[in-house]
PDB file of C-alpha atoms and ligand atoms in Angstrom:
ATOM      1  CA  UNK J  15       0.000   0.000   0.000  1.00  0.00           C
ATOM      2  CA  UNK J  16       3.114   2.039   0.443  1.00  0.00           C
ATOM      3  CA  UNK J  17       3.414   1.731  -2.930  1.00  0.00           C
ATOM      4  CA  UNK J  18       0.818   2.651  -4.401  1.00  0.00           C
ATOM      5  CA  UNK J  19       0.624   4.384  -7.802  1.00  0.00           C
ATOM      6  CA  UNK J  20      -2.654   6.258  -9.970  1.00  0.00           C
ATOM      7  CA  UNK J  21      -3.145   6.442 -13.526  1.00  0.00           C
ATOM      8  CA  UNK J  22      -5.478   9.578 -13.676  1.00  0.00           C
ATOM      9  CA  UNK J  23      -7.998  10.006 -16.629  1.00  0.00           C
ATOM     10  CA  UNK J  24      -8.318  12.664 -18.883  1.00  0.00           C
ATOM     11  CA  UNK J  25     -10.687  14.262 -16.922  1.00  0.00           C
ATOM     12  CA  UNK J  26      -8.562  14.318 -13.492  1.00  0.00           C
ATOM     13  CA  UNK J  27      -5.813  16.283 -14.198  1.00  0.00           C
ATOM     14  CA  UNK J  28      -6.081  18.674 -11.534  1.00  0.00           C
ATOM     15  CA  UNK J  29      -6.484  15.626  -9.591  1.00  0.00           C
ATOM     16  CA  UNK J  30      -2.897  14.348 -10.484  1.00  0.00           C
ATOM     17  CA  UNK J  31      -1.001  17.636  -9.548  1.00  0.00           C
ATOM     18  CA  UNK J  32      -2.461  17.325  -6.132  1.00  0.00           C
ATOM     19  CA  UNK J  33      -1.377  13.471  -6.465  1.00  0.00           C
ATOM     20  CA  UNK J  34       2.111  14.654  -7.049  1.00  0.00           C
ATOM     21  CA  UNK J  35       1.849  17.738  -4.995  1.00  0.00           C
ATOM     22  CA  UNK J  36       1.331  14.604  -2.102  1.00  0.00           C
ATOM     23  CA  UNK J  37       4.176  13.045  -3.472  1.00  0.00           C
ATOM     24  CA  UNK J  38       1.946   9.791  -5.086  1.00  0.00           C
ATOM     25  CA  UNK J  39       3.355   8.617  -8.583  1.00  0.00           C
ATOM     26  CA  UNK J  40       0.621   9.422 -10.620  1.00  0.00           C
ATOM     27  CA  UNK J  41       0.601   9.117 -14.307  1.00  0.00           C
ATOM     28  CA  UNK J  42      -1.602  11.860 -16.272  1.00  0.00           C
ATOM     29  CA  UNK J  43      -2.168  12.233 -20.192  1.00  0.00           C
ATOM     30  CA  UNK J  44      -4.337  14.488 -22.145  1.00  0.00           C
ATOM     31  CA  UNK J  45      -5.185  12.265 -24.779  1.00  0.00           C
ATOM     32  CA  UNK J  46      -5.508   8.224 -24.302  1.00  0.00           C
ATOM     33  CA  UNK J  47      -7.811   5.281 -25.230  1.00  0.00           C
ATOM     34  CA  UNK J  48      -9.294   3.275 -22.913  1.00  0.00           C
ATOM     35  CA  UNK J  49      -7.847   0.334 -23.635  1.00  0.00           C
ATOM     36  CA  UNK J  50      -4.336   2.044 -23.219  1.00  0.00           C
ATOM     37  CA  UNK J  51      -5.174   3.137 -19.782  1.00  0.00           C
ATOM     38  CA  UNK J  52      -6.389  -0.493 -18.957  1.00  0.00           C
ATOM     39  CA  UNK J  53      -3.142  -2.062 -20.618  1.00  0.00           C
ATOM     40  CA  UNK J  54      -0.668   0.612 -18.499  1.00  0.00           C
ATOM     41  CA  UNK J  55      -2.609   0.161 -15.261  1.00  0.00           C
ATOM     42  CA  UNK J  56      -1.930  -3.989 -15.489  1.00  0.00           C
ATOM     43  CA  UNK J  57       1.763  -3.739 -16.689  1.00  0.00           C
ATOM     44  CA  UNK J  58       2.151  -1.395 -13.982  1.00  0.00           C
ATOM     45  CA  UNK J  59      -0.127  -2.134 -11.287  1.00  0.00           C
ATOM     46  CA  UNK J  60      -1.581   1.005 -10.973  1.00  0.00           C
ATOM     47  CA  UNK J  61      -5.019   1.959  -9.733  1.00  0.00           C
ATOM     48  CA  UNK J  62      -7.310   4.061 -12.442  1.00  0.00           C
ATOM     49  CA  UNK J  63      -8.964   7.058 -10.924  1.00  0.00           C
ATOM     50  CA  UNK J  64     -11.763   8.195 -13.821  1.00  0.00           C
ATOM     51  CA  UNK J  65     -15.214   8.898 -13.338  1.00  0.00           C
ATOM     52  CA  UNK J  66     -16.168   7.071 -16.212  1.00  0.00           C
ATOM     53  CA  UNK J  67     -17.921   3.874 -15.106  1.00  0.00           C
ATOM     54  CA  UNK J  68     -17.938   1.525 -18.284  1.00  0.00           C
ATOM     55  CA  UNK J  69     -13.615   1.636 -17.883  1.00  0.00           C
ATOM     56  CA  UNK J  70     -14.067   1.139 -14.256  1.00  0.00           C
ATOM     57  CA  UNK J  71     -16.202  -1.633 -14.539  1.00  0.00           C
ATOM     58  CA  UNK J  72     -13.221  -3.239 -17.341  1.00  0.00           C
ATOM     59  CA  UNK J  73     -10.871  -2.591 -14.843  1.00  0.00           C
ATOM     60  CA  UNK J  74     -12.394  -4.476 -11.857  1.00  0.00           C
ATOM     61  CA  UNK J  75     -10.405  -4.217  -8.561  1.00  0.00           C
ATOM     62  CA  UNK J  76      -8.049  -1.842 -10.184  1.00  0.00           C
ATOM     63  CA  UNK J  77      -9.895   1.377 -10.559  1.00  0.00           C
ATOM     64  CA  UNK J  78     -11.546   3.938  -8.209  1.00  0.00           C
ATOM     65  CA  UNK J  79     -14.959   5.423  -9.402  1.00  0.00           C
ATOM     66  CA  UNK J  80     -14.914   9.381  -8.613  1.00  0.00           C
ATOM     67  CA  UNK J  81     -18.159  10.867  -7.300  1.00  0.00           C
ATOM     68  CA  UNK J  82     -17.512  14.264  -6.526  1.00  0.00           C
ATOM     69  CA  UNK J  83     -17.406  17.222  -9.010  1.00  0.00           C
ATOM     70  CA  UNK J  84     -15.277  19.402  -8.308  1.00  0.00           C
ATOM     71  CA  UNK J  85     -11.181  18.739  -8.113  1.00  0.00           C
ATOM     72  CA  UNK J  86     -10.606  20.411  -4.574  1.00  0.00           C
ATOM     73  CA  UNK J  87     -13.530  17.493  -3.592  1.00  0.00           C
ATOM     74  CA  UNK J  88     -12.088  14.870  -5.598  1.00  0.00           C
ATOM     75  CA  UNK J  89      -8.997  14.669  -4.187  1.00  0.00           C
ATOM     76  CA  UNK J  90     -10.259  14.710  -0.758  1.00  0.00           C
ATOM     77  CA  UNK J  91     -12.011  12.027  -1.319  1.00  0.00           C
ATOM     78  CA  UNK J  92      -9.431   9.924  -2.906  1.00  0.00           C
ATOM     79  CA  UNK J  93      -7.069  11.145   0.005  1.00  0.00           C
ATOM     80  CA  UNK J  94     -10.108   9.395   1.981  1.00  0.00           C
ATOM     81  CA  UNK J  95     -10.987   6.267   0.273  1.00  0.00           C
ATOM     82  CA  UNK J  96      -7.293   5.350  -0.019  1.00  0.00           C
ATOM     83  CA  UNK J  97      -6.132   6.869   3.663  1.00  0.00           C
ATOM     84  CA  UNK J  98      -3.348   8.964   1.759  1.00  0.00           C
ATOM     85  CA  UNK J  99      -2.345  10.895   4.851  1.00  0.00           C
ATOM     86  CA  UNK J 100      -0.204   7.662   6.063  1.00  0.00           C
ATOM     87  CA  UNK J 101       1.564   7.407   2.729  1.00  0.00           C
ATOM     88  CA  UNK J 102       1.743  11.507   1.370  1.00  0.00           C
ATOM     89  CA  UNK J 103       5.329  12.554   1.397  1.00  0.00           C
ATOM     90  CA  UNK J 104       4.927  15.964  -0.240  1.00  0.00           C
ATOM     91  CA  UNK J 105       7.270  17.643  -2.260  1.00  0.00           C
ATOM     92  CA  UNK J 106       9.256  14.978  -3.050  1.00  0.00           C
ATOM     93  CA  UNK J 107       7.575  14.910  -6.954  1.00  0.00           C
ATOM     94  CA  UNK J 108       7.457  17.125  -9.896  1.00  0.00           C
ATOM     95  CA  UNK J 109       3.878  18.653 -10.363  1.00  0.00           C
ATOM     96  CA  UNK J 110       4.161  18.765 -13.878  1.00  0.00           C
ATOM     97  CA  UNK J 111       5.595  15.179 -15.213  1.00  0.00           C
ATOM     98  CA  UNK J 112       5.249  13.110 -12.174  1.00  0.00           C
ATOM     99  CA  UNK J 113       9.595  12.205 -11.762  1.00  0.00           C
ATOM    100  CA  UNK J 114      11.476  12.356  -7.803  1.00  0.00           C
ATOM    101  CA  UNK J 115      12.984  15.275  -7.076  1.00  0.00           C
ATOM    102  CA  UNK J 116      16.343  15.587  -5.907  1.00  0.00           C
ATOM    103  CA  UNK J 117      18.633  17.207  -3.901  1.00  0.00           C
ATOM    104  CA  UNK J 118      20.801  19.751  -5.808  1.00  0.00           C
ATOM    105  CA  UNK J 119      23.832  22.434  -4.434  1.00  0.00           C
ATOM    106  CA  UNK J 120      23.042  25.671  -4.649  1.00  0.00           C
ATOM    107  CA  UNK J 121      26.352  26.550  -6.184  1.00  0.00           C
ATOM    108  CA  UNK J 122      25.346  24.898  -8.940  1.00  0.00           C
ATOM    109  CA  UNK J 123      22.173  26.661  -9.985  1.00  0.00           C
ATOM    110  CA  UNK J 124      22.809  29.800  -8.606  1.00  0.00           C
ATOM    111  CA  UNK J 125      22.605  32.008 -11.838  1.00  0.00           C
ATOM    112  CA  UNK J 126      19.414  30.034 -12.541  1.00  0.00           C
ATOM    113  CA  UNK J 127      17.934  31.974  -9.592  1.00  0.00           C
ATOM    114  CA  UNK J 128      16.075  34.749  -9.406  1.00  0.00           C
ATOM    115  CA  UNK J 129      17.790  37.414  -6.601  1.00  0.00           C
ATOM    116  CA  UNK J 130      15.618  37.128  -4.189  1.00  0.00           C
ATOM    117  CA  UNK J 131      15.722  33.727  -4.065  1.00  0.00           C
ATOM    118  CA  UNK J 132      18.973  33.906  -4.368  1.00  0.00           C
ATOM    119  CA  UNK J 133      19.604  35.518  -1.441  1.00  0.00           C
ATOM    120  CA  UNK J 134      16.817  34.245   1.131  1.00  0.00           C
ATOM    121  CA  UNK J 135      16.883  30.322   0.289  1.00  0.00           C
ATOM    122  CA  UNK J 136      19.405  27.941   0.502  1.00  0.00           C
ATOM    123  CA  UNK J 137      17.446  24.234   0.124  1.00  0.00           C
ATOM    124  CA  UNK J 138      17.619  23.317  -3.342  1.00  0.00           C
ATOM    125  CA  UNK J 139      15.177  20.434  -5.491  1.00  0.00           C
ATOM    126  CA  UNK J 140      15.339  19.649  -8.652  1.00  0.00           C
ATOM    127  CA  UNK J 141      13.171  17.528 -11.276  1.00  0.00           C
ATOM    128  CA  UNK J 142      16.023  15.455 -13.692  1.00  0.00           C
ATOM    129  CA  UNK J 143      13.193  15.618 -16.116  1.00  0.00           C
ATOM    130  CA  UNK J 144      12.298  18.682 -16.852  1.00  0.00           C
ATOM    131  CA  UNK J 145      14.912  20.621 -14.926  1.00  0.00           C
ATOM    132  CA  UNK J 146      12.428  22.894 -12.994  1.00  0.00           C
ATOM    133  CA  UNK J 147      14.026  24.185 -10.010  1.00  0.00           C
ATOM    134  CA  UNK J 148      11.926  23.915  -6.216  1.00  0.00           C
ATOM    135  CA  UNK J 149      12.758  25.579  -2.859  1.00  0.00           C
ATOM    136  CA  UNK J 150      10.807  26.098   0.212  1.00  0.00           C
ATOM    137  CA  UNK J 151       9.619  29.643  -0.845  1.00  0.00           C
ATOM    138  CA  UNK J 152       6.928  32.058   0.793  1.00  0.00           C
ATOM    139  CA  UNK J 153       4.258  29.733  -1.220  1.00  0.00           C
ATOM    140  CA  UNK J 154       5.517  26.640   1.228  1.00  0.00           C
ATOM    141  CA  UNK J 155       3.586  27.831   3.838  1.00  0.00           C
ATOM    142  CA  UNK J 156       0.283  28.040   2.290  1.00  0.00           C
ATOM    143  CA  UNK J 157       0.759  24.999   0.426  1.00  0.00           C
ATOM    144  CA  UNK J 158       1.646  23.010   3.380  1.00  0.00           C
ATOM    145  CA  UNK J 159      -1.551  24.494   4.930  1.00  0.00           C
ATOM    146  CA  UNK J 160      -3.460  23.270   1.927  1.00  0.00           C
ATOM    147  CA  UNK J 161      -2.101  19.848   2.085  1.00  0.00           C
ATOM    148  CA  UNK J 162      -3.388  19.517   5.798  1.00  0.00           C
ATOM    149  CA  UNK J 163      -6.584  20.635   4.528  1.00  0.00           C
ATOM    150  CA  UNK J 164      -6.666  18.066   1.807  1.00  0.00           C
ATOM    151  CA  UNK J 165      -5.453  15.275   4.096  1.00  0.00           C
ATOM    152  CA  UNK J 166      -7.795  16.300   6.886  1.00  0.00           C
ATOM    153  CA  UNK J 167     -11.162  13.678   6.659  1.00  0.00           C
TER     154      UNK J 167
HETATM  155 ZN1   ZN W  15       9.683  17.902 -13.920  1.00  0.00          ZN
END
């Protein structure tokens, strides 16, 4: 259960940031067949989050029907049904294409930085993928605020 990865639909992607955000390997794409997401979630054992009940229904024990509408309520109740708050390690995860972050020197992206930064931070991630750069910044607060709030059923 540690372990445990999402494949979210087309219609979740909001869903899969938070995922991320959480620090759960989720995979996310715009634009897939069904029968692509079905194949990826048994090579890969991961569970299907989609609110689309003829897939979930193909998928059996491997997919979790959404009810709620909106995202905010979506992921809460994922975070729920799956008791996330035990596993969640955020900000370990790039929001945007789903790879570990990892530890990086400062030294060594120091002219990527904007001055501020610069000057105020000194704890360093980075995503090997797409080379985005994260630190603990003012957001860190409020984001760590909103993860209580999302982990808090
Ligand atoms: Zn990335």
């Amino acid at each position: 259960m540690a372990d445990i990865k999402f494949l979210a639909d087309v219609h979740l992607g909001r869903v899969a940031k938070y995922l991320r955000l959480l620090g759960f390997d989720t995979l996310y794409f715009t634009n897939i067949e069904d029968n692509k997401i079905i194949e990826i979630a048994k090579n890969e054992n991961r569970i299907v989050l989609t609110k689309d009940k003829i897939l979930c229904e193909r998928l059996k024990k491997s997919c979790y029907l959404v009810k709620s509408k909106k995202p905010i309520e979506q992921i809460k109740e994922i975070a729920k049904h799956f008791d996330l708050k035990k596993y969640a390690k955020p900000f370990t995860r790039c929001i945007k294409d789903n790879a570990l972050l990892e530890d990086i020197e400062k030294s060594k992206i120091e002219d990527k930085l904007p001055p501020k930064v610069k000057k105020f931070y000194n704890s360093f991630k980075i995503c090997p993928k797409c080379h985005q750069i994260y630190w603990l910044g003012s957001h860190y607060e409020k984001m760590e605020k909103f993860i209580k709030e999302l982990l808090d059923y």
